[in-house]
Amino acid sequence: MKKHNFSAGPCILPKEVFKKASEAILDFDNSGLSLLEISHRSPAFVDVMEEARSLALELLDLKDKGYKALFLQGGASTQFLMTAYNLLENKAAYLNTGTWSDKAIKEAKLFGEVIEVASSKEKNFNYIPKSYTIPKDTDYFHCTSNNTIFGTQMKSFPNTDKPLVCDMSSDIFSRKLNFSNFDLIYAGAQKNMGPAGVTLVIIKEEILGKVTRKIPSMLDYAVHISKDSMFNTPPVYAVYVSLLTLKWIKENGGIAGMEENNNRKATLLYAEVDRNPLFKGFAEKEDRSPMNATFNLTNSGHKEAFDKLWKDAGVNGLNGHRSVGGYRASMYNALPIESVQVVVNCMKELEHKI
Amino acid sequence: MKKHNFSAGPCILPKEVFKKASEAILDFDNSGLSLLEISHRSPAFVDVMEEARSLALELLDLKDKGYKALFLQGGASTQFLMTAYNLLENKAAYLNTGTWSDKAIKEAKLFGEVIEVASSKEKNFNYIPKSYTIPKDTDYFHCTSNNTIFGTQMKSFPNTDKPLVCDMSSDIFSRKLNFSNFDLIYAGAQKNMGPAGVTLVIIKEEILGKVTRKIPSMLDYAVHISKDSMFNTPPVYAVYVSLLTLKWIKENGGIAGMEENNNRKATLLYAEVDRNPLFKGFAEKEDRSPMNATFNLTNSGHKEAFDKLWKDAGVNGLNGHRSVGGYRASMYNALPIESVQVVVNCMKELEHKI
């Protein structure tokens, strides 16, 4: 039976990507060698890295605008400390929209003063705070564009003359934004971009070099930039699979094409959440994420029946995060709308059965 | 034509590993899902992580001896700073046996005083220094067990009551040692253990908690231990391929089996290096590494002829590192002795041709 994979991450990638990614393990590019056994300094892999870096900038419309793309290790969790290590001299402003913002704040506090400009914690992060001021004397402003756990997304970003730093782990390459408004974007690959084990960092070079502390080489963006993202052995396979996915995005209409599909999927699902009296959305409507739709049963007594319905239909990964409960449908770029229809059908069927 | 892969890393892994690793990309464990698209919190992957951690300790004979195994990101280069971040309060002693020791020393200096107890730099690291004293007031002693670039290997390790920290990136699981003499062992996977993108850390818990500085979560061994190596999304695929390789090691005689084969391969190659008047070994004989054999032509005028011979024979990755020049035959666990015989045949053929 076909599986419908709503996993929050690591998550579904395009079928074509899995096929090529599997072949490269046995024979990479007709070399007679596995991609796993070739030197990262071989021309074949250097080409992969350079194409991935270039394509990431191209898709974000950031070529020739002073940005560099890096493929690093350690996930967004490592970026929480790297951003502060590289940028926080005195004070930084953070918007707290959920678990991941909270973790970023915790790490930044080791390096300087952190101003939490606003937080939606008092309502279990079911909305995005909108009226806040970024203090004039901060080194940068940090936010999380999409909150995977709570199903909220920032629809707009503050106008500020401070460097704008954004964790886009769960919605990068999913919607059009004016990416040149940002100074540092980072994203763990394992949602819309690739497998776990690599992190994309997009950085405007001019924001570097402003802190006085000594930075260990592996944590220093300038070191990675100077070595073209090959300061040490990169996570070869994860970079390659990311390149395959970036190519698939380009071939399927780029970010605009992704956004159109994502909006269709989100409209389909949220319409049923709002229509069906057995369900209730978790996030405020205006802040709803097209990537992660969070919703609950209005009567938890129907849990067993609903769970059986979607599991029998081949749906995977629909359970909500423990911080929210209920359900979470993660609808990343590669998820086909047919899979969303399957969940919607299960919701309708539950209604008919009750 | 069959390829004979002598790449220094990333490098050859067992054929059986490539086969299973390729299948898991299309369908992991008959789940109907790719290994790349399942949650790292799924029972299937938690089992992979736990089995890999347990098997690493078992192969090193470190079970129930106070050690924990972690699979982290960032390579040995990240361990250079993590070891110092976690262990260096005042002063640490380092043995300098080559490029990687040198880099470890550089990063450690950001965190405290570093005593270089000995160095073989004056002879381009072609030997392992043996008479040195570890000062009484150091927090730990750090060394590199095998020097991939220079082809040297430590055959014995100092007796010290200080924590013994060792970078075993290029010879872990290749030879028997009394691993319980070590307090912290780390190794980038991409030689004998798996693909690039994951680092094995073996740590004796009792050495932690002795420094006063605050440690960022991702750099804190104690945090990773407390979360069973799942503090954040681990590099799922690289951990899985490492598990496949560890199982292959176990099925093929464990470390003792590996060592026996590695010694046969090294004996075969070094015998030819010593016998054939056209070649000369780079490293001092007593310090030669069975993993990486470095050697030069006695007359560099034969370079073109020799290069043609081995390339025509399907040999890959035999060029020496730029710091040494000449040739380097990396003979990791998975390299069959038949491949070594092919190189030896090329060396003999060169002699007959000249």
XYZ file of C-alpha atoms in Angstrom:
708
model
C 0.000 0.000 0.000
C 1.187 3.502 -0.823
C 2.298 5.430 2.251
C 1.274 9.013 2.842
C 4.121 10.526 4.809
C 3.213 13.514 6.999
C 6.311 13.213 9.180
C 7.454 16.550 10.657
C 11.099 15.947 9.774
C 13.113 14.104 8.665
C 10.335 13.903 6.116
C 9.216 13.129 2.630
C 11.469 14.041 -0.296
C 10.614 13.667 -3.987
C 10.469 10.092 -5.345
C 12.896 11.044 -8.129
C 15.379 12.172 -5.482
C 15.192 8.866 -3.602
C 15.779 6.977 -6.856
C 18.914 8.921 -7.814
C 20.106 8.973 -4.197
C 19.869 5.196 -4.053
C 21.718 4.701 -7.340
C 24.591 6.973 -6.246
C 25.320 4.625 -3.336
C 26.102 1.813 -5.771
C 27.680 3.807 -8.588
C 28.093 7.556 -8.541
C 27.883 9.169 -11.941
C 29.208 6.082 -13.778
C 32.497 6.320 -11.878
C 32.480 2.676 -10.792
C 32.614 3.955 -7.206
C 29.991 4.639 -4.564
C 29.381 8.268 -3.662
C 30.215 7.193 -0.104
C 33.773 6.132 -0.980
C 35.055 9.040 -3.050
C 37.242 11.832 -1.731
C 35.437 15.049 -0.897
C 38.335 16.751 -2.725
C 37.624 14.835 -5.944
C 36.524 17.051 -8.839
C 33.206 15.169 -8.985
C 32.276 16.075 -5.420
C 33.678 19.606 -5.549
C 31.292 20.118 -8.482
C 28.380 18.834 -6.367
C 29.208 21.217 -3.541
C 29.660 24.218 -5.828
C 26.466 23.517 -7.756
C 24.484 23.111 -4.512
C 25.837 26.381 -3.094
C 25.136 28.227 -6.304
C 21.649 26.775 -6.806
C 20.623 27.600 -3.242
C 21.469 31.270 -3.859
C 19.806 31.213 -7.275
C 16.518 29.809 -5.952
C 16.469 32.463 -3.221
C 17.290 35.182 -5.774
C 20.436 36.101 -3.835
C 23.115 35.713 -6.484
C 25.590 38.576 -6.782
C 24.111 40.359 -3.781
C 26.925 39.816 -1.296
C 25.710 36.478 0.089
C 27.502 33.163 0.513
C 25.891 29.747 0.896
C 27.451 27.164 3.217
C 26.557 23.533 3.874
C 27.547 22.864 7.478
C 26.960 20.167 10.094
C 25.206 20.181 13.443
C 21.692 21.254 12.550
C 19.901 24.435 13.554
C 20.905 23.618 17.141
C 24.505 24.392 16.240
C 23.404 27.589 14.504
C 21.799 28.747 17.763
C 25.271 29.053 19.236
C 27.166 29.937 16.052
C 25.013 32.984 15.337
C 25.698 34.307 18.822
C 29.390 33.337 18.741
C 29.858 35.281 15.480
C 27.481 38.221 15.936
C 26.700 38.885 19.595
C 29.073 41.428 21.085
C 26.775 43.132 23.604
C 23.071 42.650 23.157
C 20.741 40.828 20.781
C 16.964 40.919 20.272
C 15.001 37.671 19.924
C 11.351 37.028 19.096
C 10.072 34.006 21.002
C 7.554 32.059 18.920
C 8.107 28.565 20.284
C 10.400 25.770 21.360
C 13.107 26.475 18.797
C 13.208 30.232 19.442
C 13.404 29.397 23.114
C 16.396 27.139 22.568
C 18.098 29.771 20.399
C 17.635 32.305 23.204
C 19.091 29.933 25.777
C 22.300 29.430 23.775
C 22.666 33.131 22.925
C 22.558 34.056 26.616
C 25.980 32.427 27.052
C 27.474 35.117 24.820
C 25.767 38.364 25.792
C 22.568 40.045 26.853
C 19.419 38.789 25.180
C 16.288 40.948 24.900
C 13.157 38.899 24.296
C 11.158 41.520 22.368
C 7.939 39.514 22.530
C 6.684 36.018 23.249
C 3.519 34.013 22.649
C 4.371 31.574 25.409
C 1.348 32.538 27.524
C -0.930 31.011 24.859
C 1.283 27.965 24.247
C 2.708 29.671 21.158
C -0.498 29.443 19.119
C 0.097 32.836 17.496
C 2.877 35.128 16.248
C 3.377 38.332 18.301
C 3.176 41.358 16.046
C 3.661 44.582 17.980
C 7.134 44.821 19.397
C 10.074 47.146 19.154
C 13.629 46.145 18.409
C 15.877 48.184 20.716
C 18.299 50.498 18.947
C 21.452 49.159 20.585
C 21.159 45.480 19.638
C 23.667 43.644 17.470
C 20.996 41.732 15.541
C 17.389 40.552 15.579
C 16.624 36.815 15.541
C 13.371 35.073 14.675
C 11.989 31.692 13.600
C 9.994 31.907 10.380
C 7.961 28.735 10.855
C 7.205 26.920 14.090
C 7.043 23.234 13.248
C 5.688 22.177 16.614
C 2.924 24.767 16.975
C 1.981 25.193 13.317
C 2.477 28.948 13.094
C 4.332 30.956 10.486
C 5.528 34.556 10.323
C 3.797 36.181 7.363
C 5.855 39.350 7.584
C 9.164 40.360 9.111
C 10.095 43.556 10.888
C 11.733 46.420 9.060
C 14.952 46.974 10.939
C 18.385 48.376 10.238
C 19.858 45.666 12.470
C 21.087 42.427 10.894
C 18.047 40.176 10.461
C 18.805 36.567 11.421
C 16.218 33.907 10.702
C 15.866 30.197 11.421
C 13.987 28.961 8.330
C 14.483 25.259 9.028
C 10.914 24.259 8.330
C 9.824 26.571 5.536
C 12.850 27.459 3.450
C 12.215 27.005 -0.303
C 8.480 26.722 0.393
C 7.318 30.308 -0.261
C 8.412 33.508 -1.921
C 9.956 36.140 0.351
C 12.261 39.024 -0.307
C 15.241 37.061 0.959
C 17.567 40.030 0.512
C 15.894 41.559 3.565
C 17.682 38.920 5.627
C 21.342 38.955 6.632
C 21.680 35.411 7.902
C 19.321 32.541 7.125
C 19.893 29.035 8.413
C 17.979 25.836 7.942
C 18.474 22.230 8.948
C 18.002 20.385 5.661
C 15.616 17.704 6.861
C 12.326 19.337 5.868
C 12.164 20.835 2.380
C 15.766 20.437 1.333
C 17.342 17.084 2.057
C 18.181 14.430 4.613
C 19.217 15.010 8.223
C 22.895 15.787 8.673
C 23.439 19.034 6.824
C 22.477 22.641 7.481
C 22.222 25.387 4.909
C 23.573 28.766 5.997
C 23.061 31.840 3.811
C 25.060 34.778 5.049
C 25.654 38.340 3.968
C 29.403 38.634 4.347
C 29.393 42.245 5.469
C 27.838 41.401 8.859
C 30.883 39.360 9.904
C 34.002 40.509 11.728
C 32.260 42.778 14.218
C 32.819 40.795 17.441
C 36.037 40.871 19.438
C 36.021 37.332 20.836
C 38.187 34.591 19.322
C 36.057 32.069 17.456
C 37.037 28.395 17.146
C 37.581 27.523 13.467
C 34.632 25.168 13.101
C 32.278 27.778 14.572
C 33.596 30.665 12.501
C 31.487 31.538 9.450
C 34.435 33.444 7.952
C 36.597 30.305 8.058
C 33.949 28.241 6.263
C 33.459 30.980 3.665
C 37.212 31.221 3.053
C 37.331 27.473 2.376
C 34.254 27.361 0.113
C 32.366 25.269 2.684
C 35.140 22.638 2.640
C 37.151 23.598 5.717
C 36.824 19.987 6.831
C 35.201 16.910 5.323
C 31.624 17.941 4.584
C 28.666 15.554 4.966
C 29.094 14.404 1.363
C 25.948 12.355 0.946
C 23.594 14.820 2.618
C 24.959 17.620 0.412
C 24.411 15.501 -2.689
C 20.807 14.638 -1.783
C 20.195 18.321 -1.039
C 21.482 19.185 -4.509
C 19.107 16.638 -6.050
C 16.222 18.223 -4.134
C 17.205 21.773 -5.085
C 17.300 20.689 -8.735
C 13.848 19.153 -8.354
C 12.580 22.456 -6.925
C 14.017 24.348 -9.887
C 12.503 21.907 -12.380
C 9.116 22.251 -10.720
C 8.672 25.980 -10.905
C 11.189 27.096 -8.317
C 9.985 28.562 -5.046
C 6.939 30.087 -6.777
C 5.891 26.647 -7.983
C 6.402 25.195 -4.514
C 4.378 27.975 -2.909
C 1.451 27.501 -5.259
C 1.280 23.771 -4.494
C 1.773 24.304 -0.789
C -1.071 26.808 -0.681
C -3.394 24.395 -2.481
C -2.577 21.642 0.000
C -2.963 23.931 3.011
C -6.267 25.350 1.751
C -7.638 21.837 1.289
C -6.676 20.718 4.773
C -7.549 23.829 6.760
C -10.937 24.069 4.980
C -11.805 20.634 6.363
C -10.453 21.485 9.823
C -12.743 24.548 9.868
C -15.756 22.838 8.299
C -15.772 19.568 10.196
C -17.365 19.995 13.634
C -15.225 17.147 15.013
C -12.003 19.152 14.571
C -10.580 22.441 15.714
C -7.425 24.208 14.566
C -4.748 24.946 17.163
C -3.038 28.043 15.731
C -4.675 31.438 15.205
C -6.011 31.528 11.658
C -3.948 34.489 10.466
C -0.725 32.818 11.628
C -1.395 29.332 10.308
C 1.535 27.557 8.726
C 1.024 25.918 5.327
C 3.874 23.600 6.279
C 2.576 22.211 9.569
C -1.150 22.178 10.256
C -1.945 21.550 13.907
C -5.452 20.526 14.939
C -7.286 18.666 17.661
C -10.416 16.606 18.012
C -13.211 18.565 19.662
C -14.036 15.354 21.544
C -10.999 13.323 22.502
C -13.222 10.257 22.773
C -12.994 9.925 18.989
C -9.241 9.487 19.054
C -9.196 5.735 18.703
C -11.629 5.752 15.782
C -9.810 8.529 13.924
C -6.375 6.998 14.477
C -7.592 3.699 13.049
C -9.008 5.460 9.991
C -5.826 7.250 8.979
C -3.503 4.412 9.878
C -5.610 2.029 7.782
C -5.382 4.520 4.926
C -1.566 4.309 4.927
C -1.021 7.690 6.572
C 2.223 8.074 8.543
C 3.381 10.698 11.026
C 0.082 12.473 11.807
C 0.421 12.472 15.598
C 0.878 15.917 17.117
C 3.954 16.928 19.065
C 3.660 16.258 22.794
C 3.695 20.025 23.515
C 0.437 20.486 21.595
C -1.189 17.070 21.412
C -3.802 16.214 18.800
C -2.619 16.049 15.214
C -0.061 17.670 12.986
C -0.075 17.338 9.230
C 3.328 18.347 7.890
C 2.890 19.155 4.225
C 6.378 19.863 2.933
C 7.180 20.576 -0.714
C 7.430 16.936 -1.755
C 4.099 15.836 -0.264
C 1.554 15.310 -3.045
C -1.906 16.852 -2.680
C -3.334 13.335 -3.048
C -1.922 12.520 0.385
C -3.680 15.548 1.877
C -6.909 14.401 0.234
C -6.513 11.036 1.960
C -6.374 12.722 5.382
C -9.327 14.962 4.523
C -11.277 11.858 3.479
C -10.486 10.230 6.834
C -11.776 13.340 8.629
C -15.002 13.238 6.602
C -15.393 9.518 7.178
C -15.056 10.011 10.933
C -17.869 12.558 10.774
C -20.116 10.129 8.892
C -19.356 7.304 11.287
C -20.081 9.250 14.473
C 36.744 -2.725 -14.820
C 36.895 -3.317 -11.075
C 38.139 -0.247 -9.190
C 40.754 -0.557 -6.471
C 39.990 2.279 -4.107
C 42.926 3.525 -2.033
C 41.285 6.855 -1.189
C 42.440 8.310 2.148
C 38.918 9.167 3.249
C 36.054 9.222 2.570
C 37.052 5.772 1.450
C 36.106 2.239 0.637
C 33.450 0.490 2.714
C 32.375 -3.145 2.373
C 30.373 -4.047 -0.751
C 27.651 -5.603 1.409
C 27.315 -2.282 3.233
C 26.859 -0.338 -0.020
C 24.174 -2.796 -1.126
C 22.106 -2.513 2.055
C 22.741 1.230 2.259
C 21.369 1.673 -1.251
C 18.266 -0.440 -0.558
C 17.433 1.533 2.601
C 17.104 4.706 0.506
C 14.225 3.145 -1.425
C 12.621 1.074 1.328
C 13.926 0.904 4.857
C 13.326 -2.401 6.559
C 10.147 -3.160 4.550
C 8.475 -0.068 5.985
C 7.398 1.267 2.609
C 9.358 4.417 3.444
C 12.863 5.593 2.666
C 15.296 5.762 5.568
C 15.710 9.433 4.599
C 12.057 10.282 5.255
C 11.376 8.665 8.632
C 11.417 10.484 11.943
C 14.596 10.124 13.970
C 12.249 9.552 16.933
C 10.599 6.571 15.235
C 11.178 3.254 17.033
C 12.938 1.911 13.923
C 15.592 4.606 13.987
C 15.930 4.717 17.774
C 16.790 1.005 17.492
C 19.455 1.796 14.881
C 21.038 4.441 17.092
C 20.980 2.256 20.200
C 22.390 -0.764 18.393
C 25.175 1.340 16.855
C 26.110 2.841 20.234
C 26.083 -0.535 21.909
C 28.003 -2.334 19.163
C 30.718 0.344 19.103
C 31.349 -0.240 22.818
C 31.176 -4.021 22.403
C 33.747 -4.092 19.595
C 36.106 -1.951 21.685
C 35.517 -4.180 24.731
C 34.249 -1.180 26.703
C 30.810 -2.359 27.776
C 29.947 -1.865 31.439
C 33.180 -0.003 32.090
C 31.782 3.493 32.573
C 31.921 4.560 28.921
C 29.258 6.068 26.672
C 29.235 6.088 22.878
C 27.892 9.114 20.991
C 27.338 9.706 17.289
C 27.817 13.438 16.743
C 28.262 15.794 13.818
C 31.097 18.059 12.743
C 33.978 15.634 12.281
C 37.193 15.426 14.267
C 37.593 19.170 13.610
C 34.671 19.826 15.947
C 36.160 17.444 18.516
C 39.343 19.548 18.540
C 37.360 22.332 20.162
C 34.856 20.208 22.082
C 37.550 18.313 23.968
C 39.085 21.587 25.097
C 35.700 23.202 25.821
C 34.759 20.275 28.082
C 38.093 19.351 29.663
C 40.574 22.213 29.565
C 40.451 24.317 32.726
C 44.075 25.398 33.005
C 46.609 23.451 31.035
C 46.655 20.529 28.638
C 49.461 18.440 27.133
C 49.506 17.633 23.422
C 51.757 15.389 21.361
C 52.302 16.862 17.903
C 52.575 14.121 15.289
C 51.247 15.947 12.257
C 48.695 18.193 10.612
C 45.730 16.988 12.662
C 47.526 17.212 16.006
C 48.604 20.687 14.989
C 45.015 21.718 14.289
C 43.849 20.226 17.597
C 46.517 22.267 19.404
C 45.453 25.461 17.640
C 41.834 25.099 18.769
C 42.747 24.095 22.334
C 44.825 27.256 22.758
C 41.595 29.287 22.714
C 40.604 27.630 25.999
C 43.777 27.439 28.078
C 47.490 26.826 28.113
C 48.740 24.107 25.798
C 52.020 22.289 26.410
C 53.382 20.622 23.303
C 55.249 17.759 24.986
C 57.015 16.723 21.781
C 56.828 17.203 18.044
C 58.231 15.510 14.960
C 57.709 18.607 12.861
C 61.441 19.096 12.225
C 61.436 15.883 10.138
C 58.118 16.618 8.402
C 56.384 14.281 10.861
C 57.938 11.098 9.481
C 58.223 9.542 12.949
C 56.450 9.368 16.306
C 58.306 11.084 19.199
C 58.798 8.654 22.068
C 60.616 10.251 24.970
C 58.591 12.988 26.530
C 57.122 13.787 29.896
C 53.562 14.750 30.604
C 53.634 17.581 33.171
C 51.919 16.772 36.472
C 49.557 19.747 36.429
C 47.832 19.173 33.102
C 44.108 18.510 32.745
C 44.582 15.838 30.078
C 46.938 14.440 27.448
C 45.943 14.485 23.782
C 47.402 12.487 20.917
C 46.592 11.306 17.390
C 46.883 7.532 17.053
C 47.361 7.411 13.279
C 48.567 10.172 11.004
C 46.745 9.741 7.715
C 48.848 12.284 5.850
C 52.299 11.137 6.958
C 51.643 7.414 7.302
C 52.760 7.033 10.898
C 51.021 5.268 13.768
C 51.541 5.270 17.531
C 52.333 1.701 18.532
C 52.142 2.439 22.241
C 50.602 5.117 24.411
C 52.019 6.779 27.513
C 51.154 5.540 30.969
C 49.626 8.543 32.651
C 47.197 9.243 35.447
C 45.834 12.173 33.422
C 42.805 11.631 31.201
C 44.046 10.179 27.924
C 42.327 11.745 24.905
C 42.937 10.276 21.471
C 41.938 11.161 17.932
C 41.569 7.715 16.321
C 39.884 8.956 13.147
C 41.989 6.907 10.786
C 42.625 3.684 12.673
C 39.702 3.009 14.968
C 38.404 -0.572 14.671
C 41.554 -1.530 12.747
C 43.721 -2.982 15.531
C 43.513 -4.348 19.038
C 44.392 -1.947 21.834
C 43.505 -1.839 25.484
C 40.843 0.773 24.882
C 40.072 1.073 28.564
C 43.390 2.918 28.934
C 41.723 5.823 27.110
C 39.267 8.285 28.608
C 38.037 9.950 25.449
C 38.330 8.561 21.930
C 36.947 10.330 18.913
C 36.892 9.424 15.265
C 35.385 10.918 12.141
C 33.551 7.964 10.605
C 34.814 8.314 7.052
C 37.701 5.839 7.210
C 36.973 2.488 8.839
C 33.476 3.117 10.132
C 31.105 4.798 7.722
C 30.401 7.738 5.448
C 31.383 11.357 6.039
C 28.988 13.269 8.284
C 29.147 11.483 11.607
C 31.750 11.288 14.359
C 32.018 8.572 16.982
C 32.864 9.773 20.480
C 33.643 7.266 23.242
C 33.844 8.914 26.615
C 34.429 7.831 30.172
C 31.748 9.740 32.011
C 33.787 10.357 35.135
C 36.126 12.814 33.372
C 33.298 15.290 32.736
C 32.083 18.116 34.938
C 35.525 19.368 35.972
C 35.597 22.709 34.117
C 33.953 25.883 35.383
C 33.047 27.516 32.055
C 29.503 27.359 30.678
C 29.310 25.051 27.690
C 26.820 25.579 24.832
C 24.433 22.602 24.652
C 25.611 21.251 21.316
C 29.233 21.304 22.494
C 28.526 19.694 25.854
C 29.261 15.963 26.043
C 27.087 15.679 29.153
C 24.068 17.043 27.260
C 24.514 14.520 24.455
C 24.955 11.686 26.962
C 21.818 12.712 28.854
C 19.827 12.564 25.599
C 21.246 9.219 24.410
C 22.958 10.938 21.468
C 19.610 12.364 20.294
C 19.754 15.891 21.715
C 18.947 17.128 18.236
C 18.258 15.406 14.924
C 21.230 13.098 14.378
C 22.709 12.428 10.927
C 20.328 9.501 10.443
C 21.762 7.990 7.291
C 25.413 8.222 8.320
C 24.581 6.537 11.640
C 22.763 3.732 9.814
C 25.650 3.109 7.404
C 28.031 3.117 10.367
C 25.886 0.466 12.047
C 26.011 -1.674 8.888
C 29.813 -1.338 8.884
C 30.139 -2.158 12.590
C 28.030 -5.279 12.021
C 30.264 -6.257 9.117
C 33.303 -5.870 11.401
C 31.685 -8.107 14.012
C 30.771 -10.734 11.410
C 34.333 -10.730 10.109
C 36.189 -11.501 13.295
C 35.792 -8.208 15.116
C 38.785 -5.955 15.595
C 41.108 -8.975 15.833
C 39.933 -10.134 12.412
C 40.418 -6.660 10.982
C 43.916 -6.397 12.441
C 45.015 -9.711 10.998
C 43.883 -8.707 7.512
C 45.320 -5.222 7.818
C 48.694 -6.630 8.842
C 48.742 -8.981 5.863
C 47.973 -6.109 3.502
C 50.577 -3.817 5.083
C 53.241 -6.521 5.077
C 52.634 -7.159 1.379
C 52.913 -3.503 0.419
C 55.801 -2.446 2.656
C 57.819 -5.521 1.611
C 57.645 -4.299 -1.985
C 58.434 -0.703 -0.997
C 61.576 -1.983 0.780
C 62.576 -4.503 -1.881
C 61.989 -2.464 -5.012
C 64.932 -0.100 -5.652
C 62.621 2.356 -7.446
C 60.722 3.127 -4.216
C 61.500 4.430 -0.752
C 59.243 4.572 2.281
C 58.556 7.982 3.821
C 57.890 7.103 7.483
C 60.415 5.584 9.887
C 59.990 1.808 9.750
C 59.093 1.315 13.396
C 56.318 3.917 13.157
C 54.783 2.836 9.865
C 51.031 2.850 9.691
C 49.257 -0.237 8.341
C 46.405 2.086 7.375
C 48.280 4.623 5.248
C 51.526 3.630 3.565
C 53.466 6.632 2.293
C 56.255 6.157 -0.213
C 58.108 7.994 -2.951
C 59.856 7.168 -6.168
C 63.641 7.232 -5.770
C 63.745 8.904 -9.192
C 60.882 11.276 -9.807
C 61.448 10.893 -13.548
C 59.489 7.631 -13.348
C 56.350 9.350 -12.152
C 54.558 9.459 -15.473
C 55.220 5.790 -16.204
C 54.167 4.625 -12.741
C 51.017 6.769 -12.705
C 49.964 5.321 -16.037
C 50.509 1.768 -14.780
C 48.310 2.054 -11.704
C 45.637 4.150 -13.356
C 45.393 1.626 -16.174
C 45.044 -1.107 -13.567
C 41.915 0.566 -12.121
C 43.625 1.926 -9.011
C 42.063 5.063 -7.494
C 43.354 7.504 -4.883
C 47.061 6.588 -4.783
C 48.449 10.132 -5.015
C 50.203 11.322 -1.872
C 49.046 14.285 0.161
C 50.585 17.584 -0.957
C 52.493 17.840 2.385
C 54.462 14.665 1.593
C 54.191 14.162 -2.158
C 54.778 10.790 -3.770
C 52.233 8.097 -3.063
C 49.907 7.036 -0.293
C 48.158 3.691 -0.220
C 45.305 3.862 2.259
C 44.411 0.306 3.190
C 41.379 0.579 5.437
C 39.460 -2.417 6.780
C 37.262 -2.860 3.727
C 40.081 -2.835 1.168
C 40.676 -6.387 -0.123
C 44.241 -7.706 -0.244
C 43.722 -8.293 -3.982
C 43.731 -4.518 -4.453
C 47.071 -4.266 -2.632
C 48.431 -7.011 -4.876
C 47.437 -4.934 -7.915
C 49.523 -1.981 -6.676
C 52.446 -4.268 -5.838
C 52.224 -5.723 -9.354
C 52.352 -2.213 -10.811
C 55.479 -1.479 -8.756
C 57.135 -4.666 -10.012
C 56.099 -3.930 -13.578
C 57.670 -0.479 -13.366
C 60.919 -2.113 -12.260
C 60.852 -4.522 -15.206
C 60.096 -1.731 -17.666
C 62.873 0.599 -16.551
